[in-house]
Coordinates of N, CA and C and ligand atoms in Angstrom, one line a residue:
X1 N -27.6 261.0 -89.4 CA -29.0 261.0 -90.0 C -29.9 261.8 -89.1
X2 N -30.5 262.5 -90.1 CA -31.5 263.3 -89.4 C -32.8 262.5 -88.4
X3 N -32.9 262.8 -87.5 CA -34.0 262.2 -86.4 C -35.5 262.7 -87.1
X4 N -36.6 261.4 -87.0 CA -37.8 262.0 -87.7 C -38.6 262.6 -86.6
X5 N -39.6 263.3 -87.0 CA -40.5 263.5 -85.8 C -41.0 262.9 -85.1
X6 N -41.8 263.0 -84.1 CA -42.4 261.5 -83.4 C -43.3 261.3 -83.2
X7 N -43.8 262.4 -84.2 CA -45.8 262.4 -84.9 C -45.9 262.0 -86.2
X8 N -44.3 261.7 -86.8 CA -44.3 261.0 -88.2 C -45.6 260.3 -88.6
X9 N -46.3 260.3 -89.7 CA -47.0 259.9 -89.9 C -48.7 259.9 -89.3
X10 N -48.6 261.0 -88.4 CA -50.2 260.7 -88.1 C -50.7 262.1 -88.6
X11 N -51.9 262.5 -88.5 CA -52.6 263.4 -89.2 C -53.5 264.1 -88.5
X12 N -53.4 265.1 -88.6 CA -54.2 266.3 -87.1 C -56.0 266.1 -87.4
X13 N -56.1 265.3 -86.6 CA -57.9 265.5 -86.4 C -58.4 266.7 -86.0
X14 N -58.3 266.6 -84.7 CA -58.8 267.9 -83.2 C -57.6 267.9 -82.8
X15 N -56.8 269.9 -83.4 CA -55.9 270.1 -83.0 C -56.0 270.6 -80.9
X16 N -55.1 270.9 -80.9 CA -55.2 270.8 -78.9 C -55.9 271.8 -78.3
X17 N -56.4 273.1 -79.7 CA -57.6 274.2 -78.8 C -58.4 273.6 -79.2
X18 N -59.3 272.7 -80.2 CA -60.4 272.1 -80.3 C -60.8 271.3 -79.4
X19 N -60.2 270.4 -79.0 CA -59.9 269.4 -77.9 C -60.0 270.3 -76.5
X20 N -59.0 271.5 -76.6 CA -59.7 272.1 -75.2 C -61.0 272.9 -75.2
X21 N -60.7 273.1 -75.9 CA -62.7 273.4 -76.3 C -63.9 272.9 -76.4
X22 N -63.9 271.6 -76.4 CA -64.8 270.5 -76.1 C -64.8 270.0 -75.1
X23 N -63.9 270.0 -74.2 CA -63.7 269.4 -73.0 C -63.9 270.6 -71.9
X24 N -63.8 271.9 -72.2 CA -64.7 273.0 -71.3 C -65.4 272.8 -71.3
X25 N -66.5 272.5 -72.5 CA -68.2 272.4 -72.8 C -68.7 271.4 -71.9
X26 N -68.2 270.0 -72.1 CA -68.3 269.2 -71.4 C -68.2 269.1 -69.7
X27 N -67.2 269.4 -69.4 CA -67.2 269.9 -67.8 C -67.9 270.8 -67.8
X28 N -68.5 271.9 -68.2 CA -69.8 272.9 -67.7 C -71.1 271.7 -67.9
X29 N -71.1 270.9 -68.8 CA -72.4 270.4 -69.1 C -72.6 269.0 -67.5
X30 N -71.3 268.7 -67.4 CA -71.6 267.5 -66.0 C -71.6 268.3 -65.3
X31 N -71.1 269.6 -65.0 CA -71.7 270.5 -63.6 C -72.5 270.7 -63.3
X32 N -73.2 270.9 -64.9 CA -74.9 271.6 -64.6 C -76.0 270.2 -64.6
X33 N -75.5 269.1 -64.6 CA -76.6 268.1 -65.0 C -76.1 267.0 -63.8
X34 N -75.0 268.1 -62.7 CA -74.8 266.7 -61.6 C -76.0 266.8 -60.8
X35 N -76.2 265.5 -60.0 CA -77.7 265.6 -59.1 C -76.4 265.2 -57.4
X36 N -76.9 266.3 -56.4 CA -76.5 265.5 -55.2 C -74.8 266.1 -55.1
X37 N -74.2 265.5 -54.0 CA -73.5 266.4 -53.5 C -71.7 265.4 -54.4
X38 N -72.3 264.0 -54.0 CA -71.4 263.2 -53.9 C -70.8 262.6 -55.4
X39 N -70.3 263.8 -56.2 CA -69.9 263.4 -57.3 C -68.2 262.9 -57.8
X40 N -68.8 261.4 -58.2 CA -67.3 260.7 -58.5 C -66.8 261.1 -60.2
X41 N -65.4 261.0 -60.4 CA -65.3 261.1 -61.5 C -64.3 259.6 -61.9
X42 N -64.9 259.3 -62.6 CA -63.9 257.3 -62.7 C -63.4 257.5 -64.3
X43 N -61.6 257.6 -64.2 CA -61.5 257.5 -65.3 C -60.6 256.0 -65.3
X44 N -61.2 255.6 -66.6 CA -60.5 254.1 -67.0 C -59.4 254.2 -67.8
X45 N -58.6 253.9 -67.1 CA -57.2 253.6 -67.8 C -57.1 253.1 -68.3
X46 N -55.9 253.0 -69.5 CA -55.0 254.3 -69.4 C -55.4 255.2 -70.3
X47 N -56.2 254.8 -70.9 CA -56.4 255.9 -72.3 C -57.4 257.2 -72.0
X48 N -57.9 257.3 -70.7 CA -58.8 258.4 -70.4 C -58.0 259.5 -69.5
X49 N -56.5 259.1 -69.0 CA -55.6 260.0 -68.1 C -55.4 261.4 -68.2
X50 N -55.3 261.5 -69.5 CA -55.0 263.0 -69.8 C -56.4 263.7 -70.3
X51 N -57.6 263.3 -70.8 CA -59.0 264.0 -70.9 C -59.9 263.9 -69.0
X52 N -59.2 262.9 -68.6 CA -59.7 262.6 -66.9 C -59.2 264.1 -66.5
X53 N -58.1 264.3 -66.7 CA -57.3 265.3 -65.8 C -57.8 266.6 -66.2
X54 N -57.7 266.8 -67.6 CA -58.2 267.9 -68.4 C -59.9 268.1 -67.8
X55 N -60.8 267.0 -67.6 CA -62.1 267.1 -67.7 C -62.6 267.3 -66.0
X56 N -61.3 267.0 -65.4 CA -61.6 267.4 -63.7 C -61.9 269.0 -63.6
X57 N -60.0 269.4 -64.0 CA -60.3 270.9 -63.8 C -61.2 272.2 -64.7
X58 N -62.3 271.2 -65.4 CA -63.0 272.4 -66.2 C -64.5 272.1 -65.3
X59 N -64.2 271.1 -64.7 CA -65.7 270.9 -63.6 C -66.1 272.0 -62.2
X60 N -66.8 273.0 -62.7 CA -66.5 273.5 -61.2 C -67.3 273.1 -60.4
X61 N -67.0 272.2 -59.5 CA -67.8 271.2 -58.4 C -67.0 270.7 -57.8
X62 N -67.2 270.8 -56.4 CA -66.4 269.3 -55.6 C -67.0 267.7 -56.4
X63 N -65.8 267.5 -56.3 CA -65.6 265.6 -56.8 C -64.5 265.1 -56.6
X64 N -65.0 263.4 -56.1 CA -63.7 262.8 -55.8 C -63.5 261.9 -57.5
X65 N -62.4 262.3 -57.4 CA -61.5 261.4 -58.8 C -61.1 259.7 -58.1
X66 N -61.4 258.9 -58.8 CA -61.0 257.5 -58.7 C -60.6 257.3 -60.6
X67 N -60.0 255.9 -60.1 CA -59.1 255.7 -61.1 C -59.9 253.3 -61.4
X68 N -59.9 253.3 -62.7 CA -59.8 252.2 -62.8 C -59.2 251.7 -64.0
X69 N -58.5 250.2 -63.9 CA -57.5 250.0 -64.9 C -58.1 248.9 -65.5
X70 N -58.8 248.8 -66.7 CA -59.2 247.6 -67.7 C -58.0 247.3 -68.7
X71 N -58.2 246.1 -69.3 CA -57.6 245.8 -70.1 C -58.6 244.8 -71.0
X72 N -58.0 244.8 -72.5 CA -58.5 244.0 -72.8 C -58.2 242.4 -73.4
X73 N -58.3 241.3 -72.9 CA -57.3 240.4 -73.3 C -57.2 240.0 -74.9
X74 N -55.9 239.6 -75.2 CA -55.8 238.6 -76.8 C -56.6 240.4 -78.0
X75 N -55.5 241.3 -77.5 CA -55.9 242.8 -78.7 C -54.6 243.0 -78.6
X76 N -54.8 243.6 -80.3 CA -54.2 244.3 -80.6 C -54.6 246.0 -81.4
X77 N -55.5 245.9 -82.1 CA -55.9 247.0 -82.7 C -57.6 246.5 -82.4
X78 N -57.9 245.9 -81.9 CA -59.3 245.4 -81.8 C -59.9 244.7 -80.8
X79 N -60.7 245.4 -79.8 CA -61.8 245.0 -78.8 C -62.0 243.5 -78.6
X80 N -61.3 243.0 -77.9 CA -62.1 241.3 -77.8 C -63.2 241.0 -77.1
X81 N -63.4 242.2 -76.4 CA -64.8 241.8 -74.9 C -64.6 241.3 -74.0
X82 N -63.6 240.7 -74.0 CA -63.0 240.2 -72.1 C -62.1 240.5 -71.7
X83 N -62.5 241.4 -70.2 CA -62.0 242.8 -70.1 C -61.6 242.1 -68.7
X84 N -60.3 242.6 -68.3 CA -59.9 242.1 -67.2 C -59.4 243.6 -66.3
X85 N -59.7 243.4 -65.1 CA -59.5 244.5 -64.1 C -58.3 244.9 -63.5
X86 N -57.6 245.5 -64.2 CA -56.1 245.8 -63.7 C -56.0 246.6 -62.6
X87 N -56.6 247.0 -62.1 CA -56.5 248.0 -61.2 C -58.1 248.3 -60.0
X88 N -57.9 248.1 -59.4 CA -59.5 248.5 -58.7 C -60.0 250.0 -58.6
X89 N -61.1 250.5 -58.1 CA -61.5 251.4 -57.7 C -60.7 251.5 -56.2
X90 N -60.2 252.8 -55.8 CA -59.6 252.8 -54.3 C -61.0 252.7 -52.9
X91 N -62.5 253.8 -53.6 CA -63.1 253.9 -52.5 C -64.4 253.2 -53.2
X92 N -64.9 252.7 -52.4 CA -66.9 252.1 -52.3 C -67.4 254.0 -53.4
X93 N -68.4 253.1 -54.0 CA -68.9 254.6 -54.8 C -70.7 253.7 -54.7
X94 N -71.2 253.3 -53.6 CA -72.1 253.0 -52.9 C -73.0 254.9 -52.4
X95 N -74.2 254.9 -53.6 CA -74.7 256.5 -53.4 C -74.0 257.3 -53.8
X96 N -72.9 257.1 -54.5 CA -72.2 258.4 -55.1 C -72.9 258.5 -56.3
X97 N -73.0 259.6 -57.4 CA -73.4 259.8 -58.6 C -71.6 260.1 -59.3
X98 N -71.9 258.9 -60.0 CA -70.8 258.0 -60.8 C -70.5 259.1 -62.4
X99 N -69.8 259.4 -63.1 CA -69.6 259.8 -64.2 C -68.2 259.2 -65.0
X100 N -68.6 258.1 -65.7 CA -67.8 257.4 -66.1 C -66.3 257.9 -67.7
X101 N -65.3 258.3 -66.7 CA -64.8 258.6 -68.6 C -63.9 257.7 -69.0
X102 N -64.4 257.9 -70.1 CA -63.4 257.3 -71.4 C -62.7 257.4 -72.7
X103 N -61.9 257.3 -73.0 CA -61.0 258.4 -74.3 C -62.2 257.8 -75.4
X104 N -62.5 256.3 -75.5 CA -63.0 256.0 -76.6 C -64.2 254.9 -76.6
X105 N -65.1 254.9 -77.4 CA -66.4 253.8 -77.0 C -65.9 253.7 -78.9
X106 N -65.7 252.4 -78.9 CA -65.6 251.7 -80.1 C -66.9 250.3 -80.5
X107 N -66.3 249.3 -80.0 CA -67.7 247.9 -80.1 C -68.3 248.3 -79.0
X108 N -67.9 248.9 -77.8 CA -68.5 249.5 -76.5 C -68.7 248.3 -75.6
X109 N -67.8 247.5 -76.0 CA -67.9 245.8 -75.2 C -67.4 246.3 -74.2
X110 N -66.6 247.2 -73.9 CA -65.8 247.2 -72.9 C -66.5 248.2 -71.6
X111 N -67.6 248.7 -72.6 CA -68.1 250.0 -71.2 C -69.3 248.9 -71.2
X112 N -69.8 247.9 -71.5 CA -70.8 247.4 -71.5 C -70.3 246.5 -70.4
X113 N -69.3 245.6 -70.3 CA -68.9 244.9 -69.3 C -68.5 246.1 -68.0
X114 N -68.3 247.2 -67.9 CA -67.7 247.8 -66.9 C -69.3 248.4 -66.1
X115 N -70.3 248.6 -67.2 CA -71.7 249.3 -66.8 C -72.6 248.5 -65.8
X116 N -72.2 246.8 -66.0 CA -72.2 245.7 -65.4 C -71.8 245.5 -64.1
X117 N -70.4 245.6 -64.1 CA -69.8 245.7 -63.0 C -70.0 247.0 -61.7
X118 N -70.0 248.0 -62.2 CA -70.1 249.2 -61.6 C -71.2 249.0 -61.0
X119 N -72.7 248.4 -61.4 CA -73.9 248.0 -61.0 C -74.2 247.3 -60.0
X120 N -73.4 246.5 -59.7 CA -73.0 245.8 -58.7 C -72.8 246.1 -57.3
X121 N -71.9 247.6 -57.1 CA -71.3 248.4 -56.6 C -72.6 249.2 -55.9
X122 N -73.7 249.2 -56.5 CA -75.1 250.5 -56.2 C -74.5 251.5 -55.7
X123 N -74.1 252.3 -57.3 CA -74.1 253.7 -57.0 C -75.6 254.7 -57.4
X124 N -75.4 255.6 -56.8 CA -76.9 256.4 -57.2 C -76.9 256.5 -58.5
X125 N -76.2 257.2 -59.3 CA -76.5 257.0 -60.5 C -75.1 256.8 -61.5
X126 N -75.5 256.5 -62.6 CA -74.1 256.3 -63.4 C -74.5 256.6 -64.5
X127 N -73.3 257.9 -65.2 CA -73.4 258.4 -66.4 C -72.0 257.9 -67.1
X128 N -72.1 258.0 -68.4 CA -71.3 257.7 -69.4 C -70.6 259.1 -70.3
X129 N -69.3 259.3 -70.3 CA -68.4 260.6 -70.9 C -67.5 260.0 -71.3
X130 N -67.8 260.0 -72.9 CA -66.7 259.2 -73.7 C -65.8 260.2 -74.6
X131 N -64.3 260.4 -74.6 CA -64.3 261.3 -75.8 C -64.5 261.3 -77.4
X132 N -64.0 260.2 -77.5 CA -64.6 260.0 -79.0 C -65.9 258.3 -78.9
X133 N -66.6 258.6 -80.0 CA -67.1 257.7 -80.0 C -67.6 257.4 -81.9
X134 N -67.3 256.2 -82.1 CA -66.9 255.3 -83.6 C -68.5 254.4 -83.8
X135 N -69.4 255.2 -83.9 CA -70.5 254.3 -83.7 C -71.0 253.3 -84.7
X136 N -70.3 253.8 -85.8 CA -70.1 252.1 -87.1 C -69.4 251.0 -86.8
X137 N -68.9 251.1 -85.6 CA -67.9 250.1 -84.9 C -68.6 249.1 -83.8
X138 N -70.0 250.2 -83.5 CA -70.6 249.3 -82.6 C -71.7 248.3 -82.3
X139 N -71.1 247.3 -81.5 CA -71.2 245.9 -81.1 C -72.5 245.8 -80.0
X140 N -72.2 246.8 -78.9 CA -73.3 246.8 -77.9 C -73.7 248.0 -78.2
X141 N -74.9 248.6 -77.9 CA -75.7 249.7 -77.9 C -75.3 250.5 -76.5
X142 N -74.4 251.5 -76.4 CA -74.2 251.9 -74.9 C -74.9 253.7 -75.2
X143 N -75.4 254.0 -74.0 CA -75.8 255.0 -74.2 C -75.0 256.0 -73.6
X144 N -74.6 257.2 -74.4 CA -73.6 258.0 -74.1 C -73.8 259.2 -73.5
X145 N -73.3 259.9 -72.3 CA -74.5 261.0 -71.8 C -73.7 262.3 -72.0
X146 N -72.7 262.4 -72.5 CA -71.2 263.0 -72.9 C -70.6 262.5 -73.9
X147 N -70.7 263.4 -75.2 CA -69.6 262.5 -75.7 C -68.5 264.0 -76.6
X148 N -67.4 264.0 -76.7 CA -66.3 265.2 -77.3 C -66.5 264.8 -79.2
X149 N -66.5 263.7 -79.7 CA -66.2 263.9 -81.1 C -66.8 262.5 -81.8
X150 N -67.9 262.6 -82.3 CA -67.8 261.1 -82.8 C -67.1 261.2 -84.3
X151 N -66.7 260.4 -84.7 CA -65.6 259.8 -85.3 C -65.9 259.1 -86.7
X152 N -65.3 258.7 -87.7 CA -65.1 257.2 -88.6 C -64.5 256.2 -87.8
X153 N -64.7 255.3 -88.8 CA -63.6 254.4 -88.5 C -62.4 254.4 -88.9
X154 N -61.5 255.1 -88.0 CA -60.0 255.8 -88.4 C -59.3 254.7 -87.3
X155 N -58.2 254.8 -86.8 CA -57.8 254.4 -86.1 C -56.6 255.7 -85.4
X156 N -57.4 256.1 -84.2 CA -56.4 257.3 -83.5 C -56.2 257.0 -82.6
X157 N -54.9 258.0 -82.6 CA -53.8 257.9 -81.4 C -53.9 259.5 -81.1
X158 N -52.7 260.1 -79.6 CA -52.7 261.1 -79.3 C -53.4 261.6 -77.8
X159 N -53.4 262.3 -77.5 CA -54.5 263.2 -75.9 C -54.8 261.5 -75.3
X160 N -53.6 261.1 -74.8 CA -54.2 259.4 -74.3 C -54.2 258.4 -75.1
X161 N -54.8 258.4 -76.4 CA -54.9 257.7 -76.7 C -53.5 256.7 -77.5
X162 N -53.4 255.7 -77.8 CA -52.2 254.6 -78.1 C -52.2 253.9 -79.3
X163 N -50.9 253.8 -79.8 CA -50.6 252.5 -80.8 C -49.7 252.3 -80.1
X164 N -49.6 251.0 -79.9 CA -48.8 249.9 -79.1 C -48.0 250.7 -78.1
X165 N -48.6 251.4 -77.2 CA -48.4 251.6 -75.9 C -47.8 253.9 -76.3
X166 N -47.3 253.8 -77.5 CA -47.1 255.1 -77.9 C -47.9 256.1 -78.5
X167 N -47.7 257.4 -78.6 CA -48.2 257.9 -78.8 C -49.3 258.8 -78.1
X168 N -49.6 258.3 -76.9 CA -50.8 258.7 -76.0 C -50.1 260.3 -75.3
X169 N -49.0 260.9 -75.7 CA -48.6 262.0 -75.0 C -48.7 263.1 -76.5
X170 N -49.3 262.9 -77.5 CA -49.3 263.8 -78.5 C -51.0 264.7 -77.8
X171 N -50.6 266.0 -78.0 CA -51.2 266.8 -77.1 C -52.5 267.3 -78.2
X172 N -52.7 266.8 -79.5 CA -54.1 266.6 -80.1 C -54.1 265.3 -80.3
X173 N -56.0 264.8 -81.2 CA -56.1 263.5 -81.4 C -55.7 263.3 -83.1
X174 N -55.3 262.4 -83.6 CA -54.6 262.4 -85.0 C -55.1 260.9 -85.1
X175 N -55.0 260.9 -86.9 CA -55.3 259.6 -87.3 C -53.9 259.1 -87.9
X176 N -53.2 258.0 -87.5 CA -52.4 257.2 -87.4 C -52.4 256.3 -88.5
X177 N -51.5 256.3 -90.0 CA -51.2 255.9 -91.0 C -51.0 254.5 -90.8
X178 N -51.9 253.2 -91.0 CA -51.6 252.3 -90.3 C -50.1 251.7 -91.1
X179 N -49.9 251.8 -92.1 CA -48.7 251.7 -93.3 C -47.8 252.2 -92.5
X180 N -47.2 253.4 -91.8 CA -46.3 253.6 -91.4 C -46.0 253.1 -90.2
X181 N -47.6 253.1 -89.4 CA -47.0 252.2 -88.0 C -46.1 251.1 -88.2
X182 N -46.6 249.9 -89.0 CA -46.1 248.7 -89.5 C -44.6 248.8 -90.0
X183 N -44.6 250.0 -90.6 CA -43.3 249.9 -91.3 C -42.5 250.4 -90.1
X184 N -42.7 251.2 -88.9 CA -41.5 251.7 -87.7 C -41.5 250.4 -86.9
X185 N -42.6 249.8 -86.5 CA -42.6 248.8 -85.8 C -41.2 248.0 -86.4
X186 N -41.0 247.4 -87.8 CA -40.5 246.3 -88.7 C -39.2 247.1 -88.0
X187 N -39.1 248.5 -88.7 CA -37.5 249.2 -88.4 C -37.2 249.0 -87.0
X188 N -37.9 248.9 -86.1 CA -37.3 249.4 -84.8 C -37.5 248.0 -84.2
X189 N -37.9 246.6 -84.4 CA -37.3 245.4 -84.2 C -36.0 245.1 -84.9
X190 N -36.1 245.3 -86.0 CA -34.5 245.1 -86.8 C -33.3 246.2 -85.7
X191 N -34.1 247.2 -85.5 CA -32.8 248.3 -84.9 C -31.7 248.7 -85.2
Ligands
PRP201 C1 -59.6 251.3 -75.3 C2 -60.4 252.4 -74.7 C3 -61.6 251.6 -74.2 C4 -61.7 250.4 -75.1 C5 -62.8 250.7 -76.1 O1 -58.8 250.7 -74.3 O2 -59.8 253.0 -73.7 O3 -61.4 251.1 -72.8 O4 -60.5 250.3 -75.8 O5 -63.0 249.7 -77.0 P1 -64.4 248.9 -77.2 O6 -65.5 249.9 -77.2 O7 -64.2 248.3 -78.5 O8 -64.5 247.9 -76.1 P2 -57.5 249.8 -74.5 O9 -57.8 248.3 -74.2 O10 -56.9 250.1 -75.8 O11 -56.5 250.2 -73.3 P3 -55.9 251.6 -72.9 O12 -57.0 252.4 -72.4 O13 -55.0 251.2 -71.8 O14 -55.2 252.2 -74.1

């Protein structure tokens, strides 16, 4: 039997020059609007890994990269709001000017609980860099200071982003046939 592809079923939103073409703009625009020397770049895992990485090298500035790992508990296609900290920050970001990324701001529960926390921390300042952002979806009012694409309410996968843990290595963002996810999931339990 022929092997299907392993983008079966998703559909090209922002092919991978669009995508790198928003994310140049982007890193020229946090170059020119960083204040101060001490600029962090915090990307939240895991869905921000590959736009973090991409959005480092189009910054031309010294910055230190930190890494944090949320989750969110009792989800599966949908935001619950209690967000649990998988992972810490490695260093104090006490006076650093913070630039927070994230693949996606959906109910925005999740950058709302993290905008909380980070505050805690007193860093000089803290900005928000989301790549997509679904604002019919939203729950909290977050204010975005960066954002690559706002969106429908589609459900995408690709450049990071996930269905059930796959997909996040497809090198554009695509909207994901929720019919066929269901139906590979069903096939590949039976096996
Ligand atoms: C995604 C995304 C955000 C959050 C946004 O993370 O990376 O952190 O959901 O949703 P919200 O605005 O509705 O709160 P997810 O929990 O899927 O984990 P992942 O980054 O590991 O894929």
């Amino acid at each position: 039997m022929r092997e299907q592809p392993y983008d079966q079923g998703v559909r090209v939103l922002f092919d991978a020059a669009a995508v790198r073409e928003r994310v140049s703009q982007i890193g020229r625009d946090i170059a020119s609007g960083a204040p101060g020397d001490d600029l962090v770049l915090l990307a939240v895992l895991k869905g921000s890994f590959i736009f973090a990485a991409d959005l480092a090298r189009a910054i031309p500035k010294p910055l230190r990269m930190d890494f944090l790992g949320l989750s969110s508990y009792g989800r599966e296609t949908e935001s619950s709001g209690i967000v649990k900290i998988t992972q810490d920050l490695s260093q104090p970001i006490e006076g650093a000017h913070v630039v927070v990324v994230e693949d996606i701001i959906d109910t925005g529960l999740t950058m709302a609980y993290l905008l909380d926390n980070l505050a805690t921390r007193k860093p000089a300042s803290v900005k928000v860099c989301a790549l997509l952002e679904k604002p019919s979806r939203a729950i909290r009012n977050i204010r975005i200071d960066h954002v690559g694409f706002v969106i429908s309410d589609e459900f995408v996968v690709g450049y990071g982003l996930d269905y059930d843990e796959r997909y996040r290595n497809l090198p554009y963002i695509g909207v994901l046939d929720p019919r066929r996810a269901r139906r590979r999931a069903v096939r590949e339990i039976r096996g």
